[in-house]
mmCIF file of C-alpha atoms and ligand atoms in Angstrom:
data_model
loop_
_atom_site.group_PDB
_atom_site.id
_atom_site.type_symbol
_atom_site.label_atom_id
_atom_site.label_comp_id
_atom_site.label_asym_id
_atom_site.label_seq_id
_atom_site.Cartn_x
_atom_site.Cartn_y
_atom_site.Cartn_z
ATOM 1 C CA MET A 1 130.503 105.710 87.561
ATOM 2 C CA ALA A 2 131.120 102.162 86.458
ATOM 3 C CA PRO A 3 127.986 100.064 86.363
ATOM 4 C CA ALA A 4 127.908 96.707 88.021
ATOM 5 C CA ALA A 5 129.436 93.713 86.255
ATOM 6 C CA LEU A 6 127.075 92.084 83.876
ATOM 7 C CA GLU A 7 128.309 90.437 80.728
ATOM 8 C CA LYS A 8 127.708 92.523 77.532
ATOM 9 C CA GLU A 9 125.558 89.780 76.038
ATOM 10 C CA ASP A 10 123.394 89.571 79.173
ATOM 11 C CA LYS A 11 122.913 93.273 79.081
ATOM 12 C CA ALA A 12 121.929 93.255 75.363
ATOM 13 C CA ARG A 13 119.570 90.284 75.973
ATOM 14 C CA ASP A 14 117.879 92.032 78.902
ATOM 15 C CA ALA A 15 117.575 95.274 77.009
ATOM 16 C CA ALA A 16 115.939 93.504 74.035
ATOM 17 C CA PHE A 17 113.541 91.687 76.272
ATOM 18 C CA ASN A 18 112.696 94.954 78.099
ATOM 19 C CA LYS A 19 111.893 96.517 74.738
ATOM 20 C CA ALA A 20 109.675 93.590 73.660
ATOM 21 C CA LEU A 21 107.803 93.495 76.963
ATOM 22 C CA HIS A 22 107.475 97.126 77.997
ATOM 23 C CA GLY A 23 107.906 99.064 74.776
ATOM 24 C CA ASN A 24 107.662 102.740 75.688
ATOM 25 C CA SER A 25 105.467 102.105 78.759
ATOM 26 C CA ALA A 26 108.211 103.343 81.094
ATOM 27 C CA LYS A 27 107.086 106.823 80.197
ATOM 28 C CA ALA A 28 103.445 106.079 80.882
ATOM 29 C CA LYS A 29 101.731 108.192 83.482
ATOM 30 C CA GLY A 30 100.833 105.486 85.990
ATOM 31 C CA GLY A 31 100.882 101.736 86.596
ATOM 32 C CA ILE A 32 97.510 101.164 84.996
ATOM 33 C CA ALA A 33 98.371 102.977 81.716
ATOM 34 C CA ALA A 34 101.652 101.085 81.604
ATOM 35 C CA MET A 35 99.977 97.760 82.298
ATOM 36 C CA PHE A 36 97.927 97.809 79.074
ATOM 37 C CA SER A 37 100.826 98.433 76.747
ATOM 38 C CA LYS A 38 102.862 95.298 77.019
ATOM 39 C CA GLY A 39 104.122 92.935 74.362
ATOM 40 C CA ALA A 40 101.943 89.824 74.609
ATOM 41 C CA ASP A 41 104.578 87.224 73.710
ATOM 42 C CA ALA A 42 107.186 88.688 76.021
ATOM 43 C CA LYS A 43 104.634 88.903 78.830
ATOM 44 C CA LYS A 44 103.822 85.267 78.381
ATOM 45 C CA ALA A 45 107.506 84.410 78.502
ATOM 46 C CA ALA A 46 108.013 86.446 81.690
ATOM 47 C CA VAL A 47 104.947 84.702 83.332
ATOM 48 C CA ASP A 48 106.234 81.246 82.310
ATOM 49 C CA GLU A 49 109.788 81.995 83.436
ATOM 50 C CA TYR A 50 108.632 83.300 86.798
ATOM 51 C CA PHE A 51 105.925 80.789 87.697
ATOM 52 C CA LYS A 52 107.956 77.711 86.703
ATOM 53 C CA HIS A 53 109.658 78.198 90.064
ATOM 54 C CA TRP A 54 106.397 77.959 92.024
ATOM 55 C CA ASP A 55 103.599 76.173 90.194
ATOM 56 C CA ASN A 56 102.666 72.801 91.640
ATOM 57 C CA LYS A 57 105.317 73.114 94.394
ATOM 58 C CA PRO A 58 103.290 73.183 97.656
ATOM 59 C CA ALA A 59 104.799 73.871 101.021
ATOM 60 C CA GLU A 60 104.231 70.269 102.346
ATOM 61 C CA ASN A 61 106.531 68.869 99.644
ATOM 62 C CA GLU A 62 109.184 71.629 99.683
ATOM 63 C CA THR A 63 112.705 70.252 99.552
ATOM 64 C CA ALA A 64 116.029 71.863 100.338
ATOM 65 C CA GLU A 65 117.043 71.147 96.713
ATOM 66 C CA GLU A 66 114.092 73.135 95.335
ATOM 67 C CA ARG A 67 115.071 76.132 97.562
ATOM 68 C CA ALA A 68 118.645 75.773 96.424
ATOM 69 C CA LYS A 69 117.538 75.674 92.715
ATOM 70 C CA ARG A 70 115.509 78.835 93.098
ATOM 71 C CA THR A 71 118.357 80.498 94.957
ATOM 72 C CA ALA A 72 120.764 79.626 92.125
ATOM 73 C CA GLU A 73 118.402 81.350 89.668
ATOM 74 C CA TYR A 74 117.770 84.422 91.855
ATOM 75 C CA ALA A 75 118.816 86.945 89.182
ATOM 76 C CA THR A 76 116.363 85.864 86.485
ATOM 77 C CA LEU A 77 113.661 85.093 89.083
ATOM 78 C CA THR A 78 113.889 88.597 90.549
ATOM 79 C CA ARG A 79 114.128 90.314 87.182
ATOM 80 C CA HIS A 80 111.006 88.578 85.827
ATOM 81 C CA TYR A 81 109.116 89.177 89.063
ATOM 82 C CA TYR A 82 109.660 92.940 88.714
ATOM 83 C CA ASN A 83 108.845 92.748 84.980
ATOM 84 C CA LEU A 84 105.447 91.438 86.087
ATOM 85 C CA ALA A 85 104.835 93.247 89.300
ATOM 86 C CA THR A 86 106.108 96.846 88.876
ATOM 87 C CA ASP A 87 102.999 98.340 87.293
ATOM 88 C CA LEU A 88 100.752 96.688 89.881
ATOM 89 C CA TYR A 89 102.972 98.009 92.684
ATOM 90 C CA GLU A 90 102.709 101.506 91.320
ATOM 91 C CA TYR A 91 98.973 101.263 90.819
ATOM 92 C CA GLY A 92 98.393 99.875 94.340
ATOM 93 C CA TRP A 93 101.122 101.375 96.508
ATOM 94 C CA GLY A 94 102.927 104.223 94.783
ATOM 95 C CA GLN A 95 106.669 104.582 93.827
ATOM 96 C CA SER A 96 108.279 103.621 97.148
ATOM 97 C CA PHE A 97 108.196 99.821 97.180
ATOM 98 C CA HIS A 98 108.435 99.248 100.944
ATOM 99 C CA PHE A 99 106.419 99.057 104.201
ATOM 100 C CA CYS A 100 106.694 101.562 107.052
ATOM 101 C CA ARG A 101 105.622 102.316 110.549
ATOM 102 C CA PHE A 102 102.484 104.341 111.052
ATOM 103 C CA SER A 103 101.474 106.880 113.702
ATOM 104 C CA LYS A 104 98.066 108.376 114.489
ATOM 105 C CA GLY A 105 96.799 111.028 112.136
ATOM 106 C CA GLU A 106 99.660 110.391 109.636
ATOM 107 C CA PRO A 107 98.633 110.042 106.003
ATOM 108 C CA PHE A 108 99.961 106.977 104.161
ATOM 109 C CA TYR A 109 102.484 108.672 101.917
ATOM 110 C CA GLN A 110 103.804 110.773 104.766
ATOM 111 C CA ALA A 111 104.455 107.646 106.814
ATOM 112 C CA ILE A 112 106.272 106.109 103.772
ATOM 113 C CA ALA A 113 108.440 109.198 103.449
ATOM 114 C CA ARG A 114 109.184 109.281 107.176
ATOM 115 C CA HIS A 115 110.520 105.678 107.058
ATOM 116 C CA GLU A 116 112.933 106.801 104.390
ATOM 117 C CA HIS A 117 113.930 109.989 106.300
ATOM 118 C CA TYR A 118 114.455 107.821 109.393
ATOM 119 C CA LEU A 119 116.994 105.557 107.647
ATOM 120 C CA ALA A 120 118.728 108.534 106.003
ATOM 121 C CA HIS A 121 119.055 110.248 109.391
ATOM 122 C CA THR A 122 120.127 107.059 111.231
ATOM 123 C CA ILE A 123 123.034 106.386 108.883
ATOM 124 C CA GLY A 124 124.024 110.111 108.892
ATOM 125 C CA ILE A 125 123.479 111.039 105.209
ATOM 126 C CA LYS A 126 124.587 114.646 104.701
ATOM 127 C CA GLU A 127 124.510 117.211 101.861
ATOM 128 C CA GLY A 128 127.078 116.377 99.145
ATOM 129 C CA MET A 129 127.627 112.809 100.132
ATOM 130 C CA LYS A 130 127.924 110.036 97.540
ATOM 131 C CA VAL A 131 125.332 107.459 98.501
ATOM 132 C CA LEU A 132 124.397 104.005 97.079
ATOM 133 C CA ASP A 133 120.835 102.709 97.036
ATOM 134 C CA VAL A 134 120.980 98.924 96.637
ATOM 135 C CA GLY A 135 117.881 97.638 94.767
ATOM 136 C CA CYS A 136 116.387 101.066 94.126
ATOM 137 C CA GLY A 137 113.063 100.013 92.540
ATOM 138 C CA VAL A 138 111.558 102.954 90.474
ATOM 139 C CA GLY A 139 113.520 105.346 92.641
ATOM 140 C CA GLY A 140 110.866 106.650 95.120
ATOM 141 C CA PRO A 141 113.206 106.424 98.160
ATOM 142 C CA ALA A 142 116.203 107.726 96.268
ATOM 143 C CA ARG A 143 114.294 110.816 95.109
ATOM 144 C CA GLU A 144 112.968 111.473 98.685
ATOM 145 C CA ILE A 145 116.392 110.979 100.316
ATOM 146 C CA ALA A 146 118.113 113.190 97.709
ATOM 147 C CA LYS A 147 115.579 115.936 98.384
ATOM 148 C CA PHE A 148 115.675 115.463 102.155
ATOM 149 C CA THR A 149 119.439 115.497 102.590
ATOM 150 C CA GLY A 150 120.928 117.138 99.451
ATOM 151 C CA CYS A 151 123.115 114.070 98.799
ATOM 152 C CA HIS A 152 123.738 112.349 95.499
ATOM 153 C CA VAL A 153 122.245 108.889 95.164
ATOM 154 C CA THR A 154 123.285 106.137 92.749
ATOM 155 C CA GLY A 155 120.480 103.582 92.428
ATOM 156 C CA LEU A 156 121.483 100.009 91.549
ATOM 157 C CA ASN A 157 118.962 97.657 89.958
ATOM 158 C CA ASN A 158 118.993 94.595 87.651
ATOM 159 C CA ASN A 159 115.590 95.328 86.091
ATOM 160 C CA ASP A 160 115.794 97.570 82.896
ATOM 161 C CA TYR A 161 112.167 98.635 83.186
ATOM 162 C CA GLN A 162 112.480 99.936 86.742
ATOM 163 C CA ILE A 163 115.679 101.816 85.781
ATOM 164 C CA ASP A 164 113.849 103.387 82.821
ATOM 165 C CA ARG A 165 111.002 104.409 85.069
ATOM 166 C CA ALA A 166 113.311 105.732 87.816
ATOM 167 C CA THR A 167 115.225 107.798 85.297
ATOM 168 C CA HIS A 168 112.014 109.111 83.828
ATOM 169 C CA TYR A 169 110.684 110.255 87.226
ATOM 170 C CA ALA A 170 114.034 111.830 88.233
ATOM 171 C CA GLU A 171 114.068 113.934 85.014
ATOM 172 C CA LYS A 172 110.371 114.835 85.460
ATOM 173 C CA GLU A 173 111.138 116.106 89.006
ATOM 174 C CA GLY A 174 114.261 118.032 87.945
ATOM 175 C CA LEU A 175 116.457 115.831 90.054
ATOM 176 C CA ALA A 176 118.638 114.348 87.337
ATOM 177 C CA ASN A 177 121.791 116.035 88.713
ATOM 178 C CA GLN A 178 121.338 114.374 92.116
ATOM 179 C CA LEU A 179 120.448 110.900 90.883
ATOM 180 C CA ALA A 180 121.926 108.184 88.642
ATOM 181 C CA PHE A 181 120.328 104.793 88.017
ATOM 182 C CA VAL A 182 122.598 101.983 86.893
ATOM 183 C CA LYS A 183 121.913 98.392 85.790
ATOM 184 C CA GLY A 184 123.729 95.692 87.578
ATOM 185 C CA ASP A 185 123.681 92.503 89.686
ATOM 186 C CA PHE A 186 124.169 93.488 93.321
ATOM 187 C CA MET A 187 126.112 90.259 93.898
ATOM 188 C CA GLN A 188 128.821 91.395 91.421
ATOM 189 C CA MET A 189 129.103 95.112 91.759
ATOM 190 C CA SER A 190 131.893 96.623 89.751
ATOM 191 C CA PHE A 191 131.979 99.976 91.424
ATOM 192 C CA PRO A 192 135.616 100.468 92.620
ATOM 193 C CA GLU A 193 136.173 99.688 96.288
ATOM 194 C CA ASN A 194 135.794 102.576 98.762
ATOM 195 C CA THR A 195 133.423 104.539 96.413
ATOM 196 C CA PHE A 196 130.514 105.538 98.589
ATOM 197 C CA ASP A 197 130.217 107.639 101.810
ATOM 198 C CA ALA A 198 127.074 105.742 102.799
ATOM 199 C CA VAL A 199 124.978 102.809 101.552
ATOM 200 C CA TYR A 200 121.419 101.990 102.213
ATOM 201 C CA ALA A 201 119.003 99.195 101.144
ATOM 202 C CA ILE A 202 115.278 99.324 101.676
ATOM 203 C CA GLU A 203 113.545 95.933 101.527
ATOM 204 C CA ALA A 204 115.661 94.854 98.603
ATOM 205 C CA THR A 205 118.606 92.664 99.743
ATOM 206 C CA VAL A 206 116.074 89.907 100.589
ATOM 207 C CA HIS A 207 116.294 89.092 96.815
ATOM 208 C CA ALA A 208 119.947 88.156 97.191
ATOM 209 C CA PRO A 209 120.969 84.467 97.224
ATOM 210 C CA SER A 210 123.163 85.067 100.223
ATOM 211 C CA LEU A 211 123.008 87.887 102.735
ATOM 212 C CA GLU A 212 126.693 87.480 103.555
ATOM 213 C CA GLY A 213 127.427 87.785 99.813
ATOM 214 C CA ILE A 214 125.499 90.976 99.309
ATOM 215 C CA TYR A 215 126.651 92.591 102.594
ATOM 216 C CA SER A 216 130.244 91.802 101.548
ATOM 217 C CA GLN A 217 129.716 93.559 98.254
ATOM 218 C CA ILE A 218 128.349 96.598 100.032
ATOM 219 C CA PHE A 219 131.233 96.511 102.567
ATOM 220 C CA ARG A 220 133.723 96.590 99.602
ATOM 221 C CA VAL A 221 132.244 99.644 97.899
ATOM 222 C CA LEU A 222 131.773 101.623 101.044
ATOM 223 C CA LYS A 223 134.493 103.983 102.148
ATOM 224 C CA PRO A 224 136.342 103.144 105.416
ATOM 225 C CA GLY A 225 134.383 104.712 108.284
ATOM 226 C CA GLY A 226 131.247 104.754 106.040
ATOM 227 C CA VAL A 227 127.895 103.435 107.305
ATOM 228 C CA PHE A 228 125.436 100.962 105.844
ATOM 229 C CA GLY A 229 121.775 100.842 106.936
ATOM 230 C CA VAL A 230 119.241 98.305 105.865
ATOM 231 C CA TYR A 231 115.590 97.505 106.415
ATOM 232 C CA GLU A 232 115.729 93.712 105.907
ATOM 233 C CA TRP A 233 112.904 91.264 105.265
ATOM 234 C CA LEU A 234 113.431 88.351 107.691
ATOM 235 C CA MET A 235 111.649 85.445 109.319
ATOM 236 C CA THR A 236 111.719 86.100 113.049
ATOM 237 C CA ASP A 237 113.376 83.644 115.431
ATOM 238 C CA ASP A 238 109.832 82.387 116.267
ATOM 239 C CA TYR A 239 109.654 80.870 112.689
ATOM 240 C CA ASP A 240 109.934 77.147 112.646
ATOM 241 C CA ASN A 241 110.639 75.579 109.227
ATOM 242 C CA ASN A 242 109.317 72.177 110.445
ATOM 243 C CA ASN A 243 105.889 73.721 111.077
ATOM 244 C CA LEU A 244 103.787 73.470 107.865
ATOM 245 C CA HIS A 245 101.741 76.527 108.606
ATOM 246 C CA HIS A 246 104.870 78.589 109.139
ATOM 247 C CA ARG A 247 106.316 77.211 105.936
ATOM 248 C CA GLU A 248 103.160 78.082 103.966
ATOM 249 C CA ILE A 249 103.426 81.646 105.147
ATOM 250 C CA ARG A 250 107.105 81.893 104.133
ATOM 251 C CA LEU A 251 106.555 80.284 100.781
ATOM 252 C CA GLY A 252 103.478 82.535 100.052
ATOM 253 C CA ILE A 253 105.616 85.603 100.753
ATOM 254 C CA GLU A 254 108.511 84.260 98.684
ATOM 255 C CA GLN A 255 106.304 83.387 95.636
ATOM 256 C CA GLY A 256 104.229 86.598 95.726
ATOM 257 C CA ASP A 257 107.286 88.795 96.314
ATOM 258 C CA GLY A 258 109.982 87.354 94.011
ATOM 259 C CA ILE A 259 112.207 85.971 96.795
ATOM 260 C CA SER A 260 114.197 82.790 96.351
ATOM 261 C CA ASN A 261 115.068 82.061 99.929
ATOM 262 C CA MET A 262 114.233 84.154 102.980
ATOM 263 C CA CYS A 263 116.454 83.930 106.127
ATOM 264 C CA LYS A 264 115.988 84.260 109.842
ATOM 265 C CA VAL A 265 117.039 87.266 111.997
ATOM 266 C CA SER A 266 119.950 85.351 113.543
ATOM 267 C CA GLU A 267 121.386 84.495 110.068
ATOM 268 C CA ALA A 268 121.230 88.168 108.954
ATOM 269 C CA LEU A 269 123.072 89.319 112.069
ATOM 270 C CA ASP A 270 125.823 86.662 111.468
ATOM 271 C CA ALA A 271 126.006 87.750 107.791
ATOM 272 C CA MET A 272 126.549 91.466 108.725
ATOM 273 C CA ARG A 273 129.460 90.458 111.106
ATOM 274 C CA ALA A 274 130.873 87.992 108.579
ATOM 275 C CA ALA A 275 130.945 90.670 105.928
ATOM 276 C CA GLY A 276 133.218 92.738 108.204
ATOM 277 C CA PHE A 277 130.700 95.282 109.553
ATOM 278 C CA GLU A 278 130.978 96.687 113.090
ATOM 279 C CA LEU A 279 127.275 96.284 114.056
ATOM 280 C CA LEU A 280 126.239 99.647 115.492
ATOM 281 C CA ARG A 281 122.555 98.820 115.946
ATOM 282 C CA HIS A 282 119.977 96.237 115.213
ATOM 283 C CA GLU A 283 116.323 96.285 116.080
ATOM 284 C CA ASP A 284 113.085 94.915 114.699
ATOM 285 C CA LEU A 285 111.103 98.102 114.162
ATOM 286 C CA ALA A 286 107.968 96.042 113.791
ATOM 287 C CA ASP A 287 108.166 95.360 117.594
ATOM 288 C CA ARG A 288 107.797 99.039 118.505
ATOM 289 C CA PRO A 289 104.505 99.657 120.278
ATOM 290 C CA ASP A 290 103.025 101.635 117.362
ATOM 291 C CA PRO A 291 99.298 102.425 117.321
ATOM 292 C CA LEU A 292 98.866 100.860 113.885
ATOM 293 C CA PRO A 293 100.676 97.715 112.696
ATOM 294 C CA TRP A 294 102.906 97.967 109.552
ATOM 295 C CA TYR A 295 100.637 95.536 107.590
ATOM 296 C CA TRP A 296 97.350 97.246 108.254
ATOM 297 C CA PRO A 297 96.902 98.602 104.572
ATOM 298 C CA LEU A 298 96.913 95.034 103.245
ATOM 299 C CA SER A 299 94.658 93.709 106.065
ATOM 300 C CA GLY A 300 91.542 95.601 105.002
ATOM 301 C CA GLU A 301 90.981 97.136 108.483
ATOM 302 C CA LEU A 302 89.521 100.402 107.292
ATOM 303 C CA ARG A 303 89.212 101.694 110.898
ATOM 304 C CA TYR A 304 92.936 102.473 110.690
ATOM 305 C CA ILE A 305 92.537 104.966 107.831
ATOM 306 C CA GLN A 306 94.079 108.209 109.078
ATOM 307 C CA SER A 307 93.098 110.824 106.476
ATOM 308 C CA VAL A 308 90.270 111.351 103.971
ATOM 309 C CA GLY A 309 92.854 111.439 101.183
ATOM 310 C CA ASP A 310 93.933 107.890 102.042
ATOM 311 C CA ILE A 311 90.513 106.339 101.415
ATOM 312 C CA PHE A 312 91.056 105.914 97.673
ATOM 313 C CA THR A 313 94.665 104.715 98.104
ATOM 314 C CA ILE A 314 93.903 102.093 100.764
ATOM 315 C CA VAL A 315 90.657 100.724 99.299
ATOM 316 C CA ARG A 316 92.679 99.246 96.359
ATOM 317 C CA MET A 317 94.872 97.246 98.785
ATOM 318 C CA THR A 318 92.099 95.687 100.773
ATOM 319 C CA THR A 319 90.965 92.082 100.126
ATOM 320 C CA TRP A 320 87.775 93.169 98.338
ATOM 321 C CA GLY A 321 89.464 96.072 96.505
ATOM 322 C CA ARG A 322 92.035 93.611 95.216
ATOM 323 C CA ALA A 323 89.284 91.097 94.307
ATOM 324 C CA ILE A 324 87.414 93.680 92.202
ATOM 325 C CA ALA A 325 90.526 94.859 90.412
ATOM 326 C CA HIS A 326 91.916 91.385 89.860
ATOM 327 C CA ASN A 327 88.620 90.027 88.448
ATOM 328 C CA LEU A 328 88.345 93.022 86.202
ATOM 329 C CA ALA A 329 91.856 92.264 85.004
ATOM 330 C CA GLY A 330 90.801 88.669 84.348
ATOM 331 C CA LEU A 331 87.854 89.922 82.283
ATOM 332 C CA LEU A 332 89.997 92.317 80.253
ATOM 333 C CA GLU A 333 92.478 89.440 79.729
ATOM 334 C CA LYS A 334 89.655 87.196 78.417
ATOM 335 C CA VAL A 335 88.543 89.799 75.837
ATOM 336 C CA GLY A 336 92.132 90.419 74.858
ATOM 337 C CA LEU A 337 92.462 93.982 76.285
ATOM 338 C CA ALA A 338 94.965 93.004 78.913
ATOM 339 C CA PRO A 339 97.951 90.728 78.189
ATOM 340 C CA ALA A 340 97.684 87.065 79.287
ATOM 341 C CA GLY A 341 99.116 86.527 82.746
ATOM 342 C CA THR A 342 97.881 89.778 84.222
ATOM 343 C CA LYS A 343 95.436 88.002 86.563
ATOM 344 C CA LYS A 344 97.795 85.260 87.510
ATOM 345 C CA THR A 345 100.339 87.898 88.582
ATOM 346 C CA ALA A 346 97.739 89.913 90.466
ATOM 347 C CA ASP A 347 96.469 86.773 92.253
ATOM 348 C CA SER A 348 99.950 85.865 93.252
ATOM 349 C CA LEU A 349 100.459 89.307 94.759
ATOM 350 C CA ALA A 350 97.159 88.867 96.622
ATOM 351 C CA LEU A 351 98.484 85.613 98.115
ATOM 352 C CA ALA A 352 101.650 87.487 99.141
ATOM 353 C CA ALA A 353 99.465 90.167 100.808
ATOM 354 C CA ASP A 354 97.576 87.585 102.829
ATOM 355 C CA CYS A 355 100.742 85.827 103.841
ATOM 356 C CA LEU A 356 102.458 89.061 104.789
ATOM 357 C CA VAL A 357 99.536 89.986 107.040
ATOM 358 C CA ALA A 358 99.523 86.534 108.654
ATOM 359 C CA GLY A 359 103.346 86.633 109.017
ATOM 360 C CA GLY A 360 103.040 90.023 110.773
ATOM 361 C CA ARG A 361 100.156 89.122 112.953
ATOM 362 C CA GLU A 362 101.749 85.874 114.094
ATOM 363 C CA HIS A 363 105.118 87.487 114.655
ATOM 364 C CA LEU A 364 106.777 85.179 112.156
ATOM 365 C CA PHE A 365 108.007 87.766 109.687
ATOM 366 C CA THR A 366 109.224 91.336 109.665
ATOM 367 C CA PRO A 367 109.842 93.699 106.693
ATOM 368 C CA MET A 368 111.738 96.219 108.860
ATOM 369 C CA TYR A 369 114.576 94.574 110.674
ATOM 370 C CA LEU A 370 116.948 97.593 110.986
ATOM 371 C CA MET A 371 120.640 96.889 110.938
ATOM 372 C CA VAL A 372 123.280 99.588 110.950
ATOM 373 C CA GLY A 373 126.911 98.662 110.372
ATOM 374 C CA ARG A 374 130.155 100.675 109.992
ATOM 375 C CA LYS A 375 133.127 99.732 107.889
ATOM 376 C CA PRO A 376 136.086 100.059 110.234
ATOM 377 C CA SER A 377 138.329 103.032 109.451
ATOM 378 C CA ALA A 378 141.567 101.167 108.924
HETATM 379 C C1 LIG B 401 109.003 92.561 97.428
HETATM 380 C C2 LIG B 401 109.623 93.449 98.348
HETATM 381 C C3 LIG B 401 110.877 92.972 98.935
HETATM 382 C C4 LIG B 401 109.206 94.645 98.709
HETATM 383 C C5 LIG B 401 107.840 95.226 98.307
HETATM 384 C C6 LIG B 401 106.971 95.505 99.494
HETATM 385 C C7 LIG B 401 105.555 96.120 99.145
HETATM 386 C C8 LIG B 401 105.689 97.467 98.481
HETATM 387 C C9 LIG B 401 104.732 95.065 98.274
HETATM 388 C C10 LIG B 401 104.590 93.718 98.949
HETATM 389 C C11 LIG B 401 103.232 93.141 98.567
HETATM 390 C C12 LIG B 401 102.689 94.140 97.519
HETATM 391 C C13 LIG B 401 101.301 94.187 97.089
HETATM 392 C C14 LIG B 401 100.781 95.370 96.471
HETATM 393 C C15 LIG B 401 101.587 96.611 96.339
HETATM 394 C C16 LIG B 401 103.118 96.457 96.758
HETATM 395 C C17 LIG B 401 103.291 95.487 97.977
HETATM 396 C C18 LIG B 401 102.543 96.033 99.187
HETATM 397 C C19 LIG B 401 99.395 95.459 95.943
HETATM 398 C C20 LIG B 401 98.596 96.184 96.982
HETATM 399 C C21 LIG B 401 99.309 96.172 94.568
HETATM 400 C C22 LIG B 401 97.885 96.145 93.995
HETATM 401 C C23 LIG B 401 97.351 94.731 93.815
HETATM 402 O O1 LIG B 401 96.079 94.781 93.283
HETATM 403 C C24 LIG B 401 97.382 94.021 95.175
HETATM 404 C C25 LIG B 401 98.824 93.953 95.707
HETATM 405 C C26 LIG B 401 98.975 93.210 96.947
HETATM 406 C C27 LIG B 401 100.454 92.963 97.254
#
């Protein structure tokens, strides 16, 4: 399988940076263990590179030029974001980097897996199919979907560390024959056209500089008659960019989640059609009348905890669980046990968490706008 088109020098540069920053931590047991074994200089470079896009750029002064500049640099912005955030994600959330719907009595990780099964079922993934996962993170969803359906999944990602971790987990779980993880920029995929039977993307294409651009790439590599399904991060049509409060929420989500420019629902639907897809279905799953909202783990509402086993998982995500962990990280950073920038990154994630909750509560943002499109047969 040909990896996506990245220049040779870019690949070598990224690999060298990955080695300098992460060393062998891709094989560490968990996010915490991995967090403490980073190269200090490379970590500082990643922090500087990422936060230069956001520091001292408040929402009230935001300009279209600034958004355009961030968008033009989406590839390095996203790569450095995940260099900084991956270990924290694993520590706080697990290996499937997405939200989900929750039902009564359903444990956290079961709900996460159900969200993945739902997408696989909706787009008709079957045993033996060749499937592409666009922006596969550390491979949590790909492993689950491979086990659930018996298909083969190729995971595409532009972050070397996440690829190393995804490969490590696949081997550990004995799934290496059903999974392949390849490095590449999803805006310039070099898979031949008509390669995959189905394509899915779970909360990943929001990192693209243009939804039409990324959906067009997906359209090209999908076989005629093949189906693409996506859970998209979008601002709802209630979002008003001239409203400062709305803008602060959007900017907080973008900064804390490595996103250069988030779109509205109407723009995403136009992008699917412009890419050539026959739109089979679209729905904001956050609007379903579920008993628990999708953002509850970050909101600190412990009354929503559904199983004893979840207490330990959820406590880390609450406002005070985050405050304890992030202040401890700050302390360890001061005494030189944690690399510089650990607290700054954690605090930026905490800002994202607050803005995600506010965006969900105020119906300004959704992380689960489901769109299903078919590539016409001829
Ligand atoms: C960035 C995109 C497109 C998807 C990732 C969605 C979620 C998995 C993350 C969004 C905000 C993240 C936070 C955490 C885990 C992963 C997210 C929920 C933490 C709970 C990790 C532990 C930290 O101490 C606090 C974080 C808050 C935000």
